[in-house]
PDB file of C-alpha atoms in Angstrom:
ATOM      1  CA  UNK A1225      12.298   8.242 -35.820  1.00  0.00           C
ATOM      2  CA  UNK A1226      14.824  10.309 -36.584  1.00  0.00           C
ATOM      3  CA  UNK A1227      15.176  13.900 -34.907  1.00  0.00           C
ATOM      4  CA  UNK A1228      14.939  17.494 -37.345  1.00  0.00           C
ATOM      5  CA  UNK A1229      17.067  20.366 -36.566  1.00  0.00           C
ATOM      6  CA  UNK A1230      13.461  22.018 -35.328  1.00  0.00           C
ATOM      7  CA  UNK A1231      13.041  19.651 -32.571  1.00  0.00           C
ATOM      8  CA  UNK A1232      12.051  19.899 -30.025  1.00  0.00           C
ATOM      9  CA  UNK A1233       9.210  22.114 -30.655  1.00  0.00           C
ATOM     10  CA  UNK A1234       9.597  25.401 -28.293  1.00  0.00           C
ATOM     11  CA  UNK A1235       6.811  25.475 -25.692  1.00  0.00           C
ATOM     12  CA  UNK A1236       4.143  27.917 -27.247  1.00  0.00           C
ATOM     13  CA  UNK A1237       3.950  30.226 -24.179  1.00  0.00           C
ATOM     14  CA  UNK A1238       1.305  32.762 -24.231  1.00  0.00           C
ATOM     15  CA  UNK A1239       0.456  35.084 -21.145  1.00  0.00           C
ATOM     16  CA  UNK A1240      -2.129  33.970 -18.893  1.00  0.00           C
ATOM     17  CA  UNK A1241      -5.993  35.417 -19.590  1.00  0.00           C
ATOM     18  CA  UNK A1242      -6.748  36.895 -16.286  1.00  0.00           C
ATOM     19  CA  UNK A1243      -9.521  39.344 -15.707  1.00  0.00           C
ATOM     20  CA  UNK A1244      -8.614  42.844 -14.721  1.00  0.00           C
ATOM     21  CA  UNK A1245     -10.366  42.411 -11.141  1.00  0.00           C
ATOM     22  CA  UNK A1246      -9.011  39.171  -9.080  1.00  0.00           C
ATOM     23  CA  UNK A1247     -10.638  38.095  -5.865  1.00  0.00           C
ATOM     24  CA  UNK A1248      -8.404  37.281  -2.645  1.00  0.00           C
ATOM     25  CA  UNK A1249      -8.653  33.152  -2.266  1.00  0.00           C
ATOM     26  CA  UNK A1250      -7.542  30.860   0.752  1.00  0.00           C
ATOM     27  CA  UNK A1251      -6.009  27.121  -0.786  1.00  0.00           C
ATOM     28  CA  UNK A1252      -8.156  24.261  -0.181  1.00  0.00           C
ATOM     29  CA  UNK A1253      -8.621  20.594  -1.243  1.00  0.00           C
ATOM     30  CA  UNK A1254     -10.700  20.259  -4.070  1.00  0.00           C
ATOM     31  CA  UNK A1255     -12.115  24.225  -4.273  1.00  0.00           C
ATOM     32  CA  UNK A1256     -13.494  25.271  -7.710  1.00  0.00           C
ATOM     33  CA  UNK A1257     -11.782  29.009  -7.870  1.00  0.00           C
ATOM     34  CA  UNK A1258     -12.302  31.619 -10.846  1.00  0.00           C
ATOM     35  CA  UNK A1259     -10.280  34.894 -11.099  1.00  0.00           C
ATOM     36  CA  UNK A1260      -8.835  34.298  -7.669  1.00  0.00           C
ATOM     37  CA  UNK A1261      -5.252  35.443  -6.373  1.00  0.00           C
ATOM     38  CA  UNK A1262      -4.262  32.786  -3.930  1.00  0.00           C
ATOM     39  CA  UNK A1263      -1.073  33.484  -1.246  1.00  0.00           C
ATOM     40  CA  UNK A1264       0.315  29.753  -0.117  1.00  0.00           C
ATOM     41  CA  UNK A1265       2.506  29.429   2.709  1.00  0.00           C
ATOM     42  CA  UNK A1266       4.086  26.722   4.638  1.00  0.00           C
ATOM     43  CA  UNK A1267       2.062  23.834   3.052  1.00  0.00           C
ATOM     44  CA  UNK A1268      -0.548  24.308   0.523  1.00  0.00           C
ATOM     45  CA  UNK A1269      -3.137  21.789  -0.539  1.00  0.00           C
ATOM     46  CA  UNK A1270      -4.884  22.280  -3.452  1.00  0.00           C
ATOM     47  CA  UNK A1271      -5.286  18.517  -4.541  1.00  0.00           C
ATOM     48  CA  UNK A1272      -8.070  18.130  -6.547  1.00  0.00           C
ATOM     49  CA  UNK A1273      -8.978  21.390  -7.065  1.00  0.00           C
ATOM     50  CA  UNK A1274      -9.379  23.346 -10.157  1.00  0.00           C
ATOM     51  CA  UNK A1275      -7.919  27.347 -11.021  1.00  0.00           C
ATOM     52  CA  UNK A1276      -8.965  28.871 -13.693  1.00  0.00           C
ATOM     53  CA  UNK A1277      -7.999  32.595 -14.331  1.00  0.00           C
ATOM     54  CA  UNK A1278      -5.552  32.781 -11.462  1.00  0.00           C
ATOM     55  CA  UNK A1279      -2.201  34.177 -10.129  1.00  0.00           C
ATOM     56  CA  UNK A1280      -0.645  31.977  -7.307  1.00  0.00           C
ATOM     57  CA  UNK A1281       2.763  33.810  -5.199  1.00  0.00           C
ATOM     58  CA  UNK A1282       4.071  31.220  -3.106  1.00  0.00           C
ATOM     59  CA  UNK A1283       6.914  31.042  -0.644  1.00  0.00           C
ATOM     60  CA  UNK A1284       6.087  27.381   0.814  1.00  0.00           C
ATOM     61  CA  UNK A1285       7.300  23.972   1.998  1.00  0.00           C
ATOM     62  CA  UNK A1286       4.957  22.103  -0.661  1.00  0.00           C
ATOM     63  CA  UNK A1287       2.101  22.738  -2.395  1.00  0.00           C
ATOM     64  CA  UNK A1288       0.376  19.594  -3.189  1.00  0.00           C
ATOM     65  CA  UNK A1289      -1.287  19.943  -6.815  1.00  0.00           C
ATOM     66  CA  UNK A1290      -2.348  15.954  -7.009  1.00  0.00           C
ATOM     67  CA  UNK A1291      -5.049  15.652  -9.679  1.00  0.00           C
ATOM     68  CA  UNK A1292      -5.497  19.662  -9.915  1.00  0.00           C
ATOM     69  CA  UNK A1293      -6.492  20.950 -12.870  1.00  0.00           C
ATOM     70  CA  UNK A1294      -5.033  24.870 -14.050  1.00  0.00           C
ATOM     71  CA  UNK A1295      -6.264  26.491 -16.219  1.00  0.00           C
ATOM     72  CA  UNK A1296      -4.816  30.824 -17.018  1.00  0.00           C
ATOM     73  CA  UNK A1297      -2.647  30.244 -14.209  1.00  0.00           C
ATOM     74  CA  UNK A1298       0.175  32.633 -13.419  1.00  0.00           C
ATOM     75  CA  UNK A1299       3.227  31.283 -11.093  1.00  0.00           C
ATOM     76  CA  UNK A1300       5.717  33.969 -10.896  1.00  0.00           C
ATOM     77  CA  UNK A1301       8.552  35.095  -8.260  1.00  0.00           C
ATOM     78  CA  UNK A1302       7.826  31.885  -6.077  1.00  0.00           C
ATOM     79  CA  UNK A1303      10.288  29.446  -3.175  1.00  0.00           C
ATOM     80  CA  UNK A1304       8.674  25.976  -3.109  1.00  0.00           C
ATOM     81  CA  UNK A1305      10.915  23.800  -1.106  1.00  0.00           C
ATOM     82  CA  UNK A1306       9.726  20.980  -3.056  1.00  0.00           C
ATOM     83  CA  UNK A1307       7.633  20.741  -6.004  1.00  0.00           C
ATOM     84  CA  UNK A1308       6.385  17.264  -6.277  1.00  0.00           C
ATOM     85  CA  UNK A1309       4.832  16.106  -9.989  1.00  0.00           C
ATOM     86  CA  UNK A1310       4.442  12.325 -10.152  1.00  0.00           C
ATOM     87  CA  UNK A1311       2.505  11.416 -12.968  1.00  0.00           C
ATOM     88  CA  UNK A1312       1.636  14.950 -13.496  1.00  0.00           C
ATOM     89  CA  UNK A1313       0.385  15.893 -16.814  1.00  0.00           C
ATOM     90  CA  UNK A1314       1.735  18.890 -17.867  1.00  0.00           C
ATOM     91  CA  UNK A1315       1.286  21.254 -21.226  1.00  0.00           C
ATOM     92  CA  UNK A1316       2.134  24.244 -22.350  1.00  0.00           C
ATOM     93  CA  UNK A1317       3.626  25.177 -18.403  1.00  0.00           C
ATOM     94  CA  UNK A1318       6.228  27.565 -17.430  1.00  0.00           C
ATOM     95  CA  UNK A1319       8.126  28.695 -14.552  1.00  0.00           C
ATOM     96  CA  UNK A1320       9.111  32.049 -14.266  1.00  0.00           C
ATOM     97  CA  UNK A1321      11.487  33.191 -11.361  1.00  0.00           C
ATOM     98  CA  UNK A1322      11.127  30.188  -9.592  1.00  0.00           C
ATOM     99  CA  UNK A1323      13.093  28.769  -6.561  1.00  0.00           C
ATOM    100  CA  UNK A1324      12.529  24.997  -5.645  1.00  0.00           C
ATOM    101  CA  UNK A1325      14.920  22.832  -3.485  1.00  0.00           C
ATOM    102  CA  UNK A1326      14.264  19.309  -5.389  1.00  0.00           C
ATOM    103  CA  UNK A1327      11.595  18.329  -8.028  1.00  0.00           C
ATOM    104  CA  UNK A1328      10.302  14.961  -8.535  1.00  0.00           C
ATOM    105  CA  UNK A1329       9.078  14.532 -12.173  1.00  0.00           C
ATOM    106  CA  UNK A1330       8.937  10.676 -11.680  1.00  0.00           C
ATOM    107  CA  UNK A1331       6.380   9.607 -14.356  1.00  0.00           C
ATOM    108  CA  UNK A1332       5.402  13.249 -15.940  1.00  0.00           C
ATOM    109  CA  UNK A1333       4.031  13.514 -19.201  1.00  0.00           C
ATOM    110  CA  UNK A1334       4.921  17.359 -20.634  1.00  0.00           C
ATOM    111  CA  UNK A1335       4.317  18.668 -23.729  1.00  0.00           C
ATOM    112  CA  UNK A1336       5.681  22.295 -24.792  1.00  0.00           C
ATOM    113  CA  UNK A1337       6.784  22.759 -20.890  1.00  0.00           C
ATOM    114  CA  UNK A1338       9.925  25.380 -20.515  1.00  0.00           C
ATOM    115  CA  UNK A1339      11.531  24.716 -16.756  1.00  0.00           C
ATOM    116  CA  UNK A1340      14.419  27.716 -17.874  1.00  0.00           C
ATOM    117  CA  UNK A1341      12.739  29.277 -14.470  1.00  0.00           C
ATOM    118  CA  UNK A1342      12.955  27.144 -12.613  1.00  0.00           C
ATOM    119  CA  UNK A1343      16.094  27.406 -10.143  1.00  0.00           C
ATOM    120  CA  UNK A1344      16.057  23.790  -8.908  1.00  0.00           C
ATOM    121  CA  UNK A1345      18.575  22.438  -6.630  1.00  0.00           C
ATOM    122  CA  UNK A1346      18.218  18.921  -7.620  1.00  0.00           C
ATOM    123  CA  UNK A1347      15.503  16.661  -9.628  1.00  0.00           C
ATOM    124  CA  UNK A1348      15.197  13.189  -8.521  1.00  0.00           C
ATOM    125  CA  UNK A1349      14.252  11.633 -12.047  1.00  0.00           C
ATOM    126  CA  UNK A1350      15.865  13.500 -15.161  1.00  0.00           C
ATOM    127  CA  UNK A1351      14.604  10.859 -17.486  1.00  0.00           C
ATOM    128  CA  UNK A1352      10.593  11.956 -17.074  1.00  0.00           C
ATOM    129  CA  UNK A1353      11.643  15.644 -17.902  1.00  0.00           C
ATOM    130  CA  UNK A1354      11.429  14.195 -21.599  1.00  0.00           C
ATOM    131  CA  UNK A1355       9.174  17.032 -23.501  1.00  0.00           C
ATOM    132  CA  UNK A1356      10.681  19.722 -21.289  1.00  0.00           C
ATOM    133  CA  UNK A1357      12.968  23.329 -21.904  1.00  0.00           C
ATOM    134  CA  UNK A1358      15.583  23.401 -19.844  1.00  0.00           C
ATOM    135  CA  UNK A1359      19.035  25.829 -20.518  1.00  0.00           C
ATOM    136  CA  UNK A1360      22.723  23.989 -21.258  1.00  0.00           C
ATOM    137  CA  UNK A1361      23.531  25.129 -17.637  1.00  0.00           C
ATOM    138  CA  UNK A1362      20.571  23.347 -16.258  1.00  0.00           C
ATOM    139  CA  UNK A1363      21.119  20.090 -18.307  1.00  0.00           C
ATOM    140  CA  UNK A1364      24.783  20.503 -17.338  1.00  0.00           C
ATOM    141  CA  UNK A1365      23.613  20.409 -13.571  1.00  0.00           C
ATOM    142  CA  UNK A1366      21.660  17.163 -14.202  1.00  0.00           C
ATOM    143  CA  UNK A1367      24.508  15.259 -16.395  1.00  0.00           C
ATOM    144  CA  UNK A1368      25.793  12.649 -13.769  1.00  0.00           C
ATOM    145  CA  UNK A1369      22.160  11.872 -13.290  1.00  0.00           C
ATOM    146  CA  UNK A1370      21.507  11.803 -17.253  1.00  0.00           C
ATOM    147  CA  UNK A1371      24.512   9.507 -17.903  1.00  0.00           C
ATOM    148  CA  UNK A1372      23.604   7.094 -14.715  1.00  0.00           C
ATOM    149  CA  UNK A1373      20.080   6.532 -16.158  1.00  0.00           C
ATOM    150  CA  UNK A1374      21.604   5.381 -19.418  1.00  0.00           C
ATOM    151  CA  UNK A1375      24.185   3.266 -17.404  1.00  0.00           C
ATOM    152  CA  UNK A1376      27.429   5.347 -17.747  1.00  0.00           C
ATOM    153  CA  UNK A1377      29.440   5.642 -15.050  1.00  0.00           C
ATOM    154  CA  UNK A1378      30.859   9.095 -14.678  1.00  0.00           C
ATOM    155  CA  UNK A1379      34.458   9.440 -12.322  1.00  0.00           C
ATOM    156  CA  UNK A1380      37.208  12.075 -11.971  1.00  0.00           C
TER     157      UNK A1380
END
């Protein structure tokens, strides 16, 4: 199917709804939080669980979001060492002011998902970033690994 000038479609990025009043929340496997504003440190583990209405400010090693579900979620000014999204399914997600040492995308699904703030070091799959944003410097960055996917070999 051919491609139009228009594509691919811009994420539609809208501002969080967060209430006015946010409670102070510790991470945990599987918690159900609403209107929470969670710190994570060293390593987080919110598998399973579900935020709705939050912020999250993280300066971690990982934060382990396997089967999570967000919901109003607001991920701003954060250092993950390593943001791991396997089979992740992501829409309409964005990373502002974000600082991550590698990202693993192997097998993500994203729709309308803008990664422009996301200051990643290295990905370890660019060919599951299909249905992302990125900026020409970032796609720059992960040439070599673009062109080895589709079996070109790149030498100076």
């Amino acid at each position: 199917m051919p491609r139009t000038p228009d594509s691919p479609v811009a994420p539609r990025v809208s501002p969080p709804d967060l209430p006015e009043h946010l409670d102070d929340a510790r991470p945990a496997r599987g918690a159900d939080l609403l209107a929470a504003r969670l710190r994570l440190d060293a390593d987080a583990d919110l598998a399973y669980a579900t935020l709705e209405q939050c912020t999250l400010c993280a300066e971690a090693d990982t934060v382990d979001l396997t089967g999570a579900t967000l919901l109003d979620v607001e991920i701003v000014d954060s250092g993950i060492r390593t943001i791991d999204m396997p089979l992740a399914e992501l829409t309409r997600v964005r990373f502002t002011a974000t600082r991550c040492d590698e990202v693993d995308p192997r097998g993500m699904k994203a729709v309308d998902v803008d990664l422009r703030g996301l200051d990643a070091v290295s990905y370890l799959d660019a060919n599951s970033l299909r249905g992302a944003t990125l900026t020409s410097f970032q796609v720059q960055q992960l040439a070599p690994m673009l062109a080895a996917g589709i079996g070109i070999l790149v030498t100076d």
